[in-house]
Short mmCIF file of C-alpha atoms and ligand atoms in Angstrom, two decimals:
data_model
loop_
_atom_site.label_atom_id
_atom_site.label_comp_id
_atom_site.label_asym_id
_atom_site.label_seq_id
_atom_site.Cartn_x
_atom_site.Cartn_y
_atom_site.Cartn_z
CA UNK H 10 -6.56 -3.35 8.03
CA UNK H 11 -3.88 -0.83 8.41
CA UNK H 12 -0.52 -1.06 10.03
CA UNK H 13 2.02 1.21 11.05
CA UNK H 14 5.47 -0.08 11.04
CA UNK H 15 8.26 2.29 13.16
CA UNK H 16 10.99 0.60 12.50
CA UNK H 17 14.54 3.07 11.69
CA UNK H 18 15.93 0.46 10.15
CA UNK H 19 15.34 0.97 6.53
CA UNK H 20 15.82 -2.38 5.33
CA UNK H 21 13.73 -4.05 7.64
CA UNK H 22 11.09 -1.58 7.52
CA UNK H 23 11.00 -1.77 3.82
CA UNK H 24 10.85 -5.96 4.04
CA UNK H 25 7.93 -5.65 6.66
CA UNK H 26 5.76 -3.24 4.91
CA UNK H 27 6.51 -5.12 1.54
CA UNK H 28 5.74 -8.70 2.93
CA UNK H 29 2.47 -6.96 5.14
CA UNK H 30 1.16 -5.74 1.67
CA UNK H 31 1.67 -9.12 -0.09
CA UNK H 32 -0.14 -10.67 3.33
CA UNK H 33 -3.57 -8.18 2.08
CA UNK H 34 -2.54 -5.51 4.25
CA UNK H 35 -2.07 -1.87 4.18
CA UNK H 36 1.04 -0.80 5.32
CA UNK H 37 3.06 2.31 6.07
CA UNK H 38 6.55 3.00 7.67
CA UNK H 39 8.18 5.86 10.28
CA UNK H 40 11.61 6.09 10.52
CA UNK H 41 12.07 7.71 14.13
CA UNK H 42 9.56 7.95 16.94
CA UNK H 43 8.23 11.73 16.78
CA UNK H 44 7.07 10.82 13.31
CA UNK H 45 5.89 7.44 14.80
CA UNK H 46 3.67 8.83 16.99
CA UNK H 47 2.22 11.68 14.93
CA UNK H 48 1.39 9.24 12.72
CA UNK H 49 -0.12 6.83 15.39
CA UNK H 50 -2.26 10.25 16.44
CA UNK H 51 -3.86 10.40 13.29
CA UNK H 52 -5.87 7.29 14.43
CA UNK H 53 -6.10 6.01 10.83
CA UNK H 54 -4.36 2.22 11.84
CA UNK H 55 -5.78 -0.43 13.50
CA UNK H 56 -2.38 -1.61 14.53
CA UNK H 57 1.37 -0.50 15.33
CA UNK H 58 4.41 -2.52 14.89
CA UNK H 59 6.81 -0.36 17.06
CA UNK H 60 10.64 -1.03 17.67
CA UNK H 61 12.34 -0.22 21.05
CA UNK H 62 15.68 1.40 19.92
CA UNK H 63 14.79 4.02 17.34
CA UNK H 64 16.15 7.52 17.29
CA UNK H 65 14.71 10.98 18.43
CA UNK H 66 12.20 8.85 21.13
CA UNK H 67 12.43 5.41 22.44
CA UNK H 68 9.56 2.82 21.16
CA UNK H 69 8.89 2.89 25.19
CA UNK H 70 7.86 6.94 25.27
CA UNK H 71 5.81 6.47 21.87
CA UNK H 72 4.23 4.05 23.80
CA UNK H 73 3.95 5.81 27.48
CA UNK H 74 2.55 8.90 25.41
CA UNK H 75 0.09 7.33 23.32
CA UNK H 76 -1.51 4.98 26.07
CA UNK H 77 -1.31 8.43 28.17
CA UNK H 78 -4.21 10.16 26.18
CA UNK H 79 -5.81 6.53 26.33
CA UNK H 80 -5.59 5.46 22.66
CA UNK H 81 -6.29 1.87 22.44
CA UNK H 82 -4.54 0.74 18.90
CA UNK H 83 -3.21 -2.55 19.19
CA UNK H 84 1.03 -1.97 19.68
CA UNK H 85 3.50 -4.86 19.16
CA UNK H 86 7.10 -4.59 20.28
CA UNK H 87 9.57 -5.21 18.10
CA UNK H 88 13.49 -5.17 19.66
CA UNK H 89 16.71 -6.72 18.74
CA UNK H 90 16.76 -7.09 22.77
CA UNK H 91 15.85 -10.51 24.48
CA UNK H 92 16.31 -8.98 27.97
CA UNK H 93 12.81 -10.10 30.18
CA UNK H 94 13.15 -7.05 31.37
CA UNK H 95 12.41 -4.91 28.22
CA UNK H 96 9.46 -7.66 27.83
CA UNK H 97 8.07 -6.88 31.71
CA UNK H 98 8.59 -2.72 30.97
CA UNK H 99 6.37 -3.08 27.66
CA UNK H 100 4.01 -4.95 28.84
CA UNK H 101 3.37 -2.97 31.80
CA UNK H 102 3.53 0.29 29.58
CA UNK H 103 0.40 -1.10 27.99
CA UNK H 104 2.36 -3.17 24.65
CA UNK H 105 -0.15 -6.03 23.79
CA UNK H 106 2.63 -8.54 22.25
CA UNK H 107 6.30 -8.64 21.95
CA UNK H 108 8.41 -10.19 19.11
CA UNK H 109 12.42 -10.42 19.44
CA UNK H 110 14.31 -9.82 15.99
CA UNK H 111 14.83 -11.68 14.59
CA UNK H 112 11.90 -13.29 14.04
CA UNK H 113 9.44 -15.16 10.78
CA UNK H 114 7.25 -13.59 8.66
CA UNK H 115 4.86 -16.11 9.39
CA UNK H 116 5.36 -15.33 13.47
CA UNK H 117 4.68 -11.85 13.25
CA UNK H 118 1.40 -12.67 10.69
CA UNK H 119 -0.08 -14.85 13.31
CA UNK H 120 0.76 -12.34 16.20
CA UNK H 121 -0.88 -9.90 14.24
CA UNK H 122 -3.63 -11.75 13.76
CA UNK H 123 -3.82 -12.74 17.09
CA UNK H 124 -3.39 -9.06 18.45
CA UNK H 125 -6.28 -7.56 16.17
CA UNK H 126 -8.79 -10.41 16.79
CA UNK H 127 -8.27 -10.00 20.66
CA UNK H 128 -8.60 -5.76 20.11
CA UNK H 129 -11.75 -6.08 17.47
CA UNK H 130 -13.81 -8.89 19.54
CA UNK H 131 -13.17 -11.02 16.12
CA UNK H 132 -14.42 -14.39 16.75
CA UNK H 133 -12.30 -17.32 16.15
CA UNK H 134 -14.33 -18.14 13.02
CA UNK H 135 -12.36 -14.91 11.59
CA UNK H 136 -16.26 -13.12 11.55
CA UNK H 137 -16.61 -9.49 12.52
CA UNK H 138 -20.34 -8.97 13.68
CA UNK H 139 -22.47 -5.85 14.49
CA UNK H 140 -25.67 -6.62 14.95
CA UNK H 141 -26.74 -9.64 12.74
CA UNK H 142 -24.39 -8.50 10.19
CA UNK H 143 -21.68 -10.18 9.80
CA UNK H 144 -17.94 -10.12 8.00
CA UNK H 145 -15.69 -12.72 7.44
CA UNK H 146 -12.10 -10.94 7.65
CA UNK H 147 -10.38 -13.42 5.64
CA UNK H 148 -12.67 -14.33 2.86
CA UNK H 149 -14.25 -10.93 2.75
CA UNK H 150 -17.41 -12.63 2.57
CA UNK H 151 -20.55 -10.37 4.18
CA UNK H 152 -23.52 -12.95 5.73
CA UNK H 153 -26.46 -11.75 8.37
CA UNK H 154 -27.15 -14.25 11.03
CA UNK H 155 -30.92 -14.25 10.52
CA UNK H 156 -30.40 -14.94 6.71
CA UNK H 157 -28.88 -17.48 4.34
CA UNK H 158 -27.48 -14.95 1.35
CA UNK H 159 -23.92 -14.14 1.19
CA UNK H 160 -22.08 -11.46 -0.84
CA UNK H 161 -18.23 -11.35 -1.12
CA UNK H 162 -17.13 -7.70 -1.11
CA UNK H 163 -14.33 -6.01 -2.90
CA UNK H 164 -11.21 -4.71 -1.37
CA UNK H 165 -12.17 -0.88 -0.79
CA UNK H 166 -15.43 -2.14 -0.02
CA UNK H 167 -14.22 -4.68 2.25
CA UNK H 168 -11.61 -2.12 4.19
CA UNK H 169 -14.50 0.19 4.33
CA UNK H 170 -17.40 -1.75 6.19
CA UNK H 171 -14.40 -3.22 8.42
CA UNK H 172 -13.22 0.21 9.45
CA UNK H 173 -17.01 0.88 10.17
CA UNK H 174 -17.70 -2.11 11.72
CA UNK H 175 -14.80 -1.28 14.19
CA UNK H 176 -16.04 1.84 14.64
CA UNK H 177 -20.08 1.33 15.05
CA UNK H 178 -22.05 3.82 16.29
CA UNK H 179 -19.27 6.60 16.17
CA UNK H 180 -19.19 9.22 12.86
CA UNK H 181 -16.72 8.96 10.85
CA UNK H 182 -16.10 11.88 8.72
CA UNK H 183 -15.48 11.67 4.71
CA UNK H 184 -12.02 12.79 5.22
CA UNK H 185 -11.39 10.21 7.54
CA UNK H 186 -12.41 7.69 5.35
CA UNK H 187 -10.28 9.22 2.41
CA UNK H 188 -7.49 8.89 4.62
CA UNK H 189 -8.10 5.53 6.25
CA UNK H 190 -9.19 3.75 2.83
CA UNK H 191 -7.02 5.45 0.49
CA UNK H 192 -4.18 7.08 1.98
CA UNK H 193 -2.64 10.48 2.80
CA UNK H 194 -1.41 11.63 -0.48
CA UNK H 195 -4.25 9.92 -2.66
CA UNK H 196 -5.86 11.91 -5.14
CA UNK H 197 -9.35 10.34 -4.39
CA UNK H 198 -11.71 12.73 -3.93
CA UNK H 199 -14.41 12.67 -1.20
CA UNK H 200 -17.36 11.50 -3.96
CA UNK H 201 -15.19 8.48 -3.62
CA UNK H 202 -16.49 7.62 -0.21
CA UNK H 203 -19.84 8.40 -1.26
CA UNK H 204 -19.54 6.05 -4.07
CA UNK H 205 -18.51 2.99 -1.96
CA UNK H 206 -20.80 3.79 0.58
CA UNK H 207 -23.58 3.17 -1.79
CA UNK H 208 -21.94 0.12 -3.01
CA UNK H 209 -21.45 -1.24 0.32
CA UNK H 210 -25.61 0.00 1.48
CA UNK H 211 -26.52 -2.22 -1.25
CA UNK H 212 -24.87 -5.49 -0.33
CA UNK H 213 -25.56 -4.93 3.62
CA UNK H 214 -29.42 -4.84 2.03
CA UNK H 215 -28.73 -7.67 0.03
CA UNK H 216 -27.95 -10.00 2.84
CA UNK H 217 -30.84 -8.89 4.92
CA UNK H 218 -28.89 -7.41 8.05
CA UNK H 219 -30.55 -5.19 10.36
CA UNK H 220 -27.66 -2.91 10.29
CA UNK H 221 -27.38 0.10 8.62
CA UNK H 222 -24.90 2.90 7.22
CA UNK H 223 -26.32 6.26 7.93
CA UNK H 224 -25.46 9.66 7.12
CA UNK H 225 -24.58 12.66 9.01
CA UNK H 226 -25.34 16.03 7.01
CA UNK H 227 -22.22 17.81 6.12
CA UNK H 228 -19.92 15.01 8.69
CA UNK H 229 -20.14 11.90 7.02
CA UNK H 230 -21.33 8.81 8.03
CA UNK H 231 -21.99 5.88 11.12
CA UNK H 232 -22.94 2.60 11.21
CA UNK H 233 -26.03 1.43 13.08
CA UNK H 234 -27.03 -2.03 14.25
CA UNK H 235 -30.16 -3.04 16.54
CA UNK H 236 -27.79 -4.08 18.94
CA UNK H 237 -25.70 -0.73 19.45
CA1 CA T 27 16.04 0.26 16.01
#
Protein backbone atom coordinates (compact mmCIF):
# COMPACT_ATOMS: atom_id res chain seq x y z
CA UNK A 1 0.00 0.00 0.00
CA UNK A 2 1.07 3.44 -0.85
CA UNK A 3 0.75 6.64 1.05
CA UNK A 4 1.12 10.11 0.36
CA UNK A 5 2.13 12.23 3.20
CA UNK A 6 1.61 16.39 2.57
CA UNK A 7 2.89 17.50 5.38
CA UNK A 8 5.35 21.12 4.98
CA UNK A 9 6.78 20.40 7.89
CA UNK A 10 9.98 18.73 7.08
CA UNK A 11 10.65 17.07 10.21
CA UNK A 12 7.48 15.58 10.67
CA UNK A 13 7.10 14.58 7.21
CA UNK A 14 10.42 12.94 7.25
CA UNK A 15 9.41 10.96 10.81
CA UNK A 16 6.02 9.85 9.15
CA UNK A 17 7.29 8.55 5.94
CA UNK A 18 10.30 6.93 7.88
CA UNK A 19 8.10 5.21 10.63
CA UNK A 20 5.22 4.31 7.54
CA UNK A 21 8.15 2.46 5.76
CA UNK A 22 9.34 0.59 8.91
CA UNK A 23 5.28 -0.18 9.43
CA UNK A 24 5.65 -2.25 5.54
CA UNK A 25 4.51 0.67 3.78
CA UNK A 26 5.40 2.70 0.85
CA UNK A 27 5.66 6.11 1.50
CA UNK A 28 6.26 9.44 -0.19
CA UNK A 29 6.17 13.17 0.99
CA UNK A 30 4.87 16.82 -0.63
CA UNK A 31 5.92 19.74 0.87
CA UNK A 32 3.07 22.29 -0.22
CA UNK A 33 -0.36 21.54 -1.61
CA UNK A 34 0.00 22.18 -5.56
CA UNK A 35 2.59 19.46 -5.42
CA UNK A 36 0.20 17.54 -3.04
CA UNK A 37 -2.35 17.31 -5.29
CA UNK A 38 -0.47 16.66 -8.54
CA UNK A 39 0.82 14.00 -6.88
CA UNK A 40 -2.60 12.75 -5.48
CA UNK A 41 -3.72 13.06 -9.49
CA UNK A 42 -1.37 10.60 -10.47
CA UNK A 43 -3.70 8.03 -8.76
CA UNK A 44 -0.71 5.81 -7.84
CA UNK A 45 -1.69 5.84 -3.66
CA UNK A 46 -4.21 4.15 -2.03
CA UNK A 47 -4.15 6.71 0.71
CA UNK A 48 -3.33 10.51 1.63
CA UNK A 49 -2.22 11.80 4.88
CA UNK A 50 -2.95 15.57 4.24
CA UNK A 51 -2.27 18.54 6.73
CA UNK A 52 -4.61 21.61 6.95
CA UNK A 53 -2.09 24.55 7.18
CA UNK A 54 0.43 24.02 4.40
CA UNK A 55 1.59 26.70 2.04
CA UNK A 56 0.67 27.62 -1.65
CA UNK A 57 -3.09 25.73 -0.98
CA UNK A 58 -4.83 24.84 2.15
CA UNK A 59 -5.16 20.86 2.93
CA UNK A 60 -9.07 21.97 2.63
CA UNK A 61 -8.78 23.06 -1.39
CA UNK A 62 -6.49 19.86 -2.08
CA UNK A 63 -9.25 18.26 -0.72
CA UNK A 64 -12.41 20.33 -2.30
CA UNK A 65 -10.46 19.82 -5.72
CA UNK A 66 -9.70 16.31 -5.63
CA UNK A 67 -13.22 15.06 -4.32
CA UNK A 68 -14.45 17.66 -7.17
CA UNK A 69 -13.35 15.36 -10.15
CA UNK A 70 -14.71 12.49 -7.79
CA UNK A 71 -11.47 10.70 -6.84
CA UNK A 72 -12.17 8.39 -4.08
CA UNK A 73 -8.50 7.84 -2.31
CA UNK A 74 -8.88 7.48 1.21
CA UNK A 75 -7.72 11.30 2.83
CA UNK A 76 -6.88 11.71 6.55
CA UNK A 77 -6.56 15.13 8.13
CA UNK A 78 -3.80 15.93 9.84
CA UNK A 79 -3.82 19.67 11.79
CA UNK A 80 -2.11 21.13 14.71
CA UNK A 81 -5.85 22.61 15.15
CA UNK A 82 -8.36 21.00 17.70
CA UNK A 83 -11.11 23.45 16.68
CA UNK A 84 -14.59 21.06 15.96
CA UNK A 85 -15.01 23.21 13.52
CA UNK A 86 -12.00 22.36 11.22
CA UNK A 87 -13.19 18.59 12.13
CA UNK A 88 -17.10 19.40 10.85
CA UNK A 89 -15.49 21.45 7.49
CA UNK A 90 -13.32 18.20 6.62
CA UNK A 91 -15.58 15.94 7.09
CA UNK A 92 -18.16 17.54 5.13
CA UNK A 93 -15.48 18.29 2.33
CA UNK A 94 -15.40 14.53 1.95
CA UNK A 95 -12.01 13.79 4.64
CA UNK A 96 -12.63 10.13 5.85
CA UNK A 97 -10.68 10.55 9.38
CA UNK A 98 -9.12 13.29 11.29
CA UNK A 99 -6.04 13.11 13.61
CA UNK A 100 -4.95 16.30 15.81
CA UNK A 101 -1.00 16.70 16.15
CA UNK A 102 0.13 15.69 17.99
CA UNK A 103 -0.71 12.41 17.92
CA UNK A 104 1.06 8.29 18.25
CA UNK A 105 2.50 6.44 15.75
CA UNK A 106 0.53 3.67 16.77
CA UNK A 107 -2.89 6.06 16.43
CA UNK A 108 -2.30 7.05 13.07
CA UNK A 109 -1.27 3.05 12.09
CA UNK A 110 -4.60 1.91 13.31
CA UNK A 111 -6.49 4.89 11.61
CA UNK A 112 -4.84 3.94 8.64
CA UNK A 113 -5.72 0.72 8.86
CA UNK A 114 -9.02 1.44 9.71
CA UNK A 115 -9.45 4.03 6.76
CA UNK A 116 -8.12 1.52 3.97
CA UNK A 117 -10.10 -1.53 5.21
CA UNK A 118 -13.39 0.61 5.20
CA UNK A 119 -12.24 2.10 1.34
CA UNK A 120 -11.00 -1.59 0.01
CA UNK A 121 -14.14 -3.70 1.46
CA UNK A 122 -11.16 -5.55 3.55
CA UNK A 123 -12.79 -7.85 5.87
CA UNK A 124 -12.02 -7.77 9.45
CA UNK A 125 -10.03 -11.00 9.09
CA UNK A 126 -7.43 -8.52 7.22
CA UNK A 127 -8.46 -10.79 3.74
CA UNK A 128 -8.82 -9.00 0.43
CA UNK A 129 -11.12 -11.25 -1.84
CA UNK A 130 -12.06 -11.16 -5.58
CA UNK A 131 -13.76 -13.86 -6.50
CA UNK A 132 -12.66 -16.99 -4.46
CA UNK A 133 -9.28 -15.63 -4.34
CA UNK A 134 -8.26 -14.42 -1.55
CA UNK A 135 -5.26 -12.15 0.22
CA UNK A 136 -4.41 -11.80 3.58
CA UNK A 137 -3.01 -8.05 3.83
CA UNK A 138 -0.99 -8.64 6.78
CA UNK A 139 0.57 -11.99 6.37
CA UNK A 140 0.72 -11.70 2.64
CA UNK A 141 -0.55 -15.06 2.55
CA UNK A 142 -2.74 -15.86 -0.94
CA UNK A 143 -5.69 -18.78 -0.15
CA UNK A 144 -8.94 -19.50 -2.58
CA UNK A 145 -12.08 -20.14 -0.70
CA UNK A 146 -12.95 -23.32 -2.58
CA UNK A 147 -9.41 -24.75 -1.81
CA UNK A 148 -7.15 -25.68 1.09
CA UNK A 149 -3.45 -24.59 -0.47
CA UNK A 150 -1.89 -21.46 0.59
CA UNK A 151 1.11 -19.58 -0.87
CA UNK A 152 2.77 -16.59 0.94
CA UNK A 153 3.81 -14.04 -1.68
CA UNK A 154 6.76 -11.75 -1.80
CA UNK A 155 6.71 -8.07 -1.35
CA UNK A 156 6.52 -6.83 -5.13
CA UNK A 157 4.42 -9.68 -5.63
CA UNK A 158 2.32 -9.00 -2.78
CA UNK A 159 1.93 -4.96 -3.67
CA UNK A 160 1.19 -6.13 -7.10
CA UNK A 161 -1.90 -8.58 -6.82
CA UNK A 162 -3.13 -5.99 -4.00
CA UNK A 163 -3.04 -3.06 -6.36
CA UNK A 164 -4.93 -5.45 -8.81
CA UNK A 165 -7.14 -6.76 -6.53
CA UNK A 166 -8.22 -3.10 -5.76
CA UNK A 167 -8.51 -2.46 -9.07
CA UNK A 168 -10.42 -5.72 -10.62
CA UNK A 169 -11.81 -5.63 -13.73
CA UNK A 170 -10.21 -2.20 -14.76
CA UNK A 171 -6.67 -2.24 -17.07
CA UNK A 172 -3.99 -1.22 -15.67
CA UNK A 173 -1.29 -0.22 -17.94
CA UNK A 174 2.56 -1.43 -17.54
CA UNK A 175 3.54 2.03 -16.79
CA UNK A 176 1.17 2.26 -14.19
CA UNK A 177 2.36 -0.60 -12.55
CA UNK A 178 6.09 0.63 -12.89
CA UNK A 179 5.00 3.57 -11.16
CA UNK A 180 2.68 2.18 -8.52
CA UNK A 181 5.10 -0.87 -7.59
CA UNK A 182 8.34 0.69 -8.04
CA UNK A 183 8.28 4.29 -8.01
CA UNK A 184 8.70 7.41 -10.18
CA UNK A 185 12.35 7.60 -10.64
CA UNK A 186 13.02 3.69 -10.62
CA UNK A 187 15.07 2.35 -13.20
CA UNK A 188 12.85 -0.84 -13.55
CA UNK A 189 12.02 -1.42 -16.78
CA UNK A 190 8.55 -2.49 -18.02
CA UNK A 191 9.81 -6.47 -18.52
CA UNK A 192 9.72 -6.01 -14.82
CA UNK A 193 5.98 -6.08 -14.64
CA UNK A 194 5.89 -8.78 -17.00
CA UNK A 195 8.14 -10.76 -14.88
CA UNK A 196 6.03 -10.52 -11.66
CA UNK A 197 3.02 -10.94 -13.43
CA UNK A 198 4.09 -14.37 -14.33
CA UNK A 199 5.25 -14.98 -10.90
CA UNK A 200 2.13 -13.89 -9.40
CA UNK A 201 -0.20 -16.14 -12.51
CA UNK A 202 1.57 -18.98 -11.10
CA UNK A 203 0.73 -18.82 -7.43
CA UNK A 204 -3.04 -17.53 -8.17
CA UNK A 205 -2.94 -21.18 -10.20
CA UNK A 206 -1.38 -22.74 -7.44
CA UNK A 207 -4.09 -22.08 -4.96
CA UNK A 208 -6.83 -23.02 -7.32
CA UNK A 209 -8.73 -19.54 -7.56
CA UNK A 210 -11.04 -18.90 -10.26
CA UNK A 211 -9.53 -15.59 -10.81
CA UNK A 212 -7.36 -14.64 -13.32
CA UNK A 213 -4.69 -11.94 -14.55
CA UNK A 214 -5.24 -11.22 -18.15
CA UNK A 215 -3.57 -9.30 -20.69
CA UNK A 216 -4.45 -6.45 -22.82
CA UNK A 217 -2.27 -6.30 -26.16
CA UNK A 218 -0.02 -3.36 -26.18
CA UNK A 219 -2.06 -1.81 -22.55
CA UNK A 220 -1.17 -4.10 -20.00
CA UNK A 221 -3.08 -6.06 -17.89
CA UNK A 222 -6.68 -6.70 -15.60
CA UNK A 223 -7.70 -8.93 -13.23
CA UNK A 224 -10.73 -11.18 -13.71
CA UNK A 225 -12.78 -13.10 -11.17
CA UNK A 226 -16.18 -15.12 -11.80
CA UNK A 227 -17.71 -12.77 -9.66
CA UNK A 228 -16.84 -9.37 -11.53
CA1 LIG B 1 1.42 22.74 8.25
Amino acid sequence: MKILIVEDERGLREALIKSLTDEGYMAEGAEDGEIGLDMIETGVYDLVLLDIMLPKMSGFEVLSKVRAKKTDVPIILLTARTQLDDKITGMDKGADDYLTKPFEMEELFARIRMVSRRAHKVSVDNTLSVGNLMLNVQTYELSCSDNIKTVRLGTKEFQLLEYMMHNAGIVLSREQITEKIWGFDSEAEYNNVDVYISFVRKKIKFVGANVTIMSVRNVGYALNGEKL
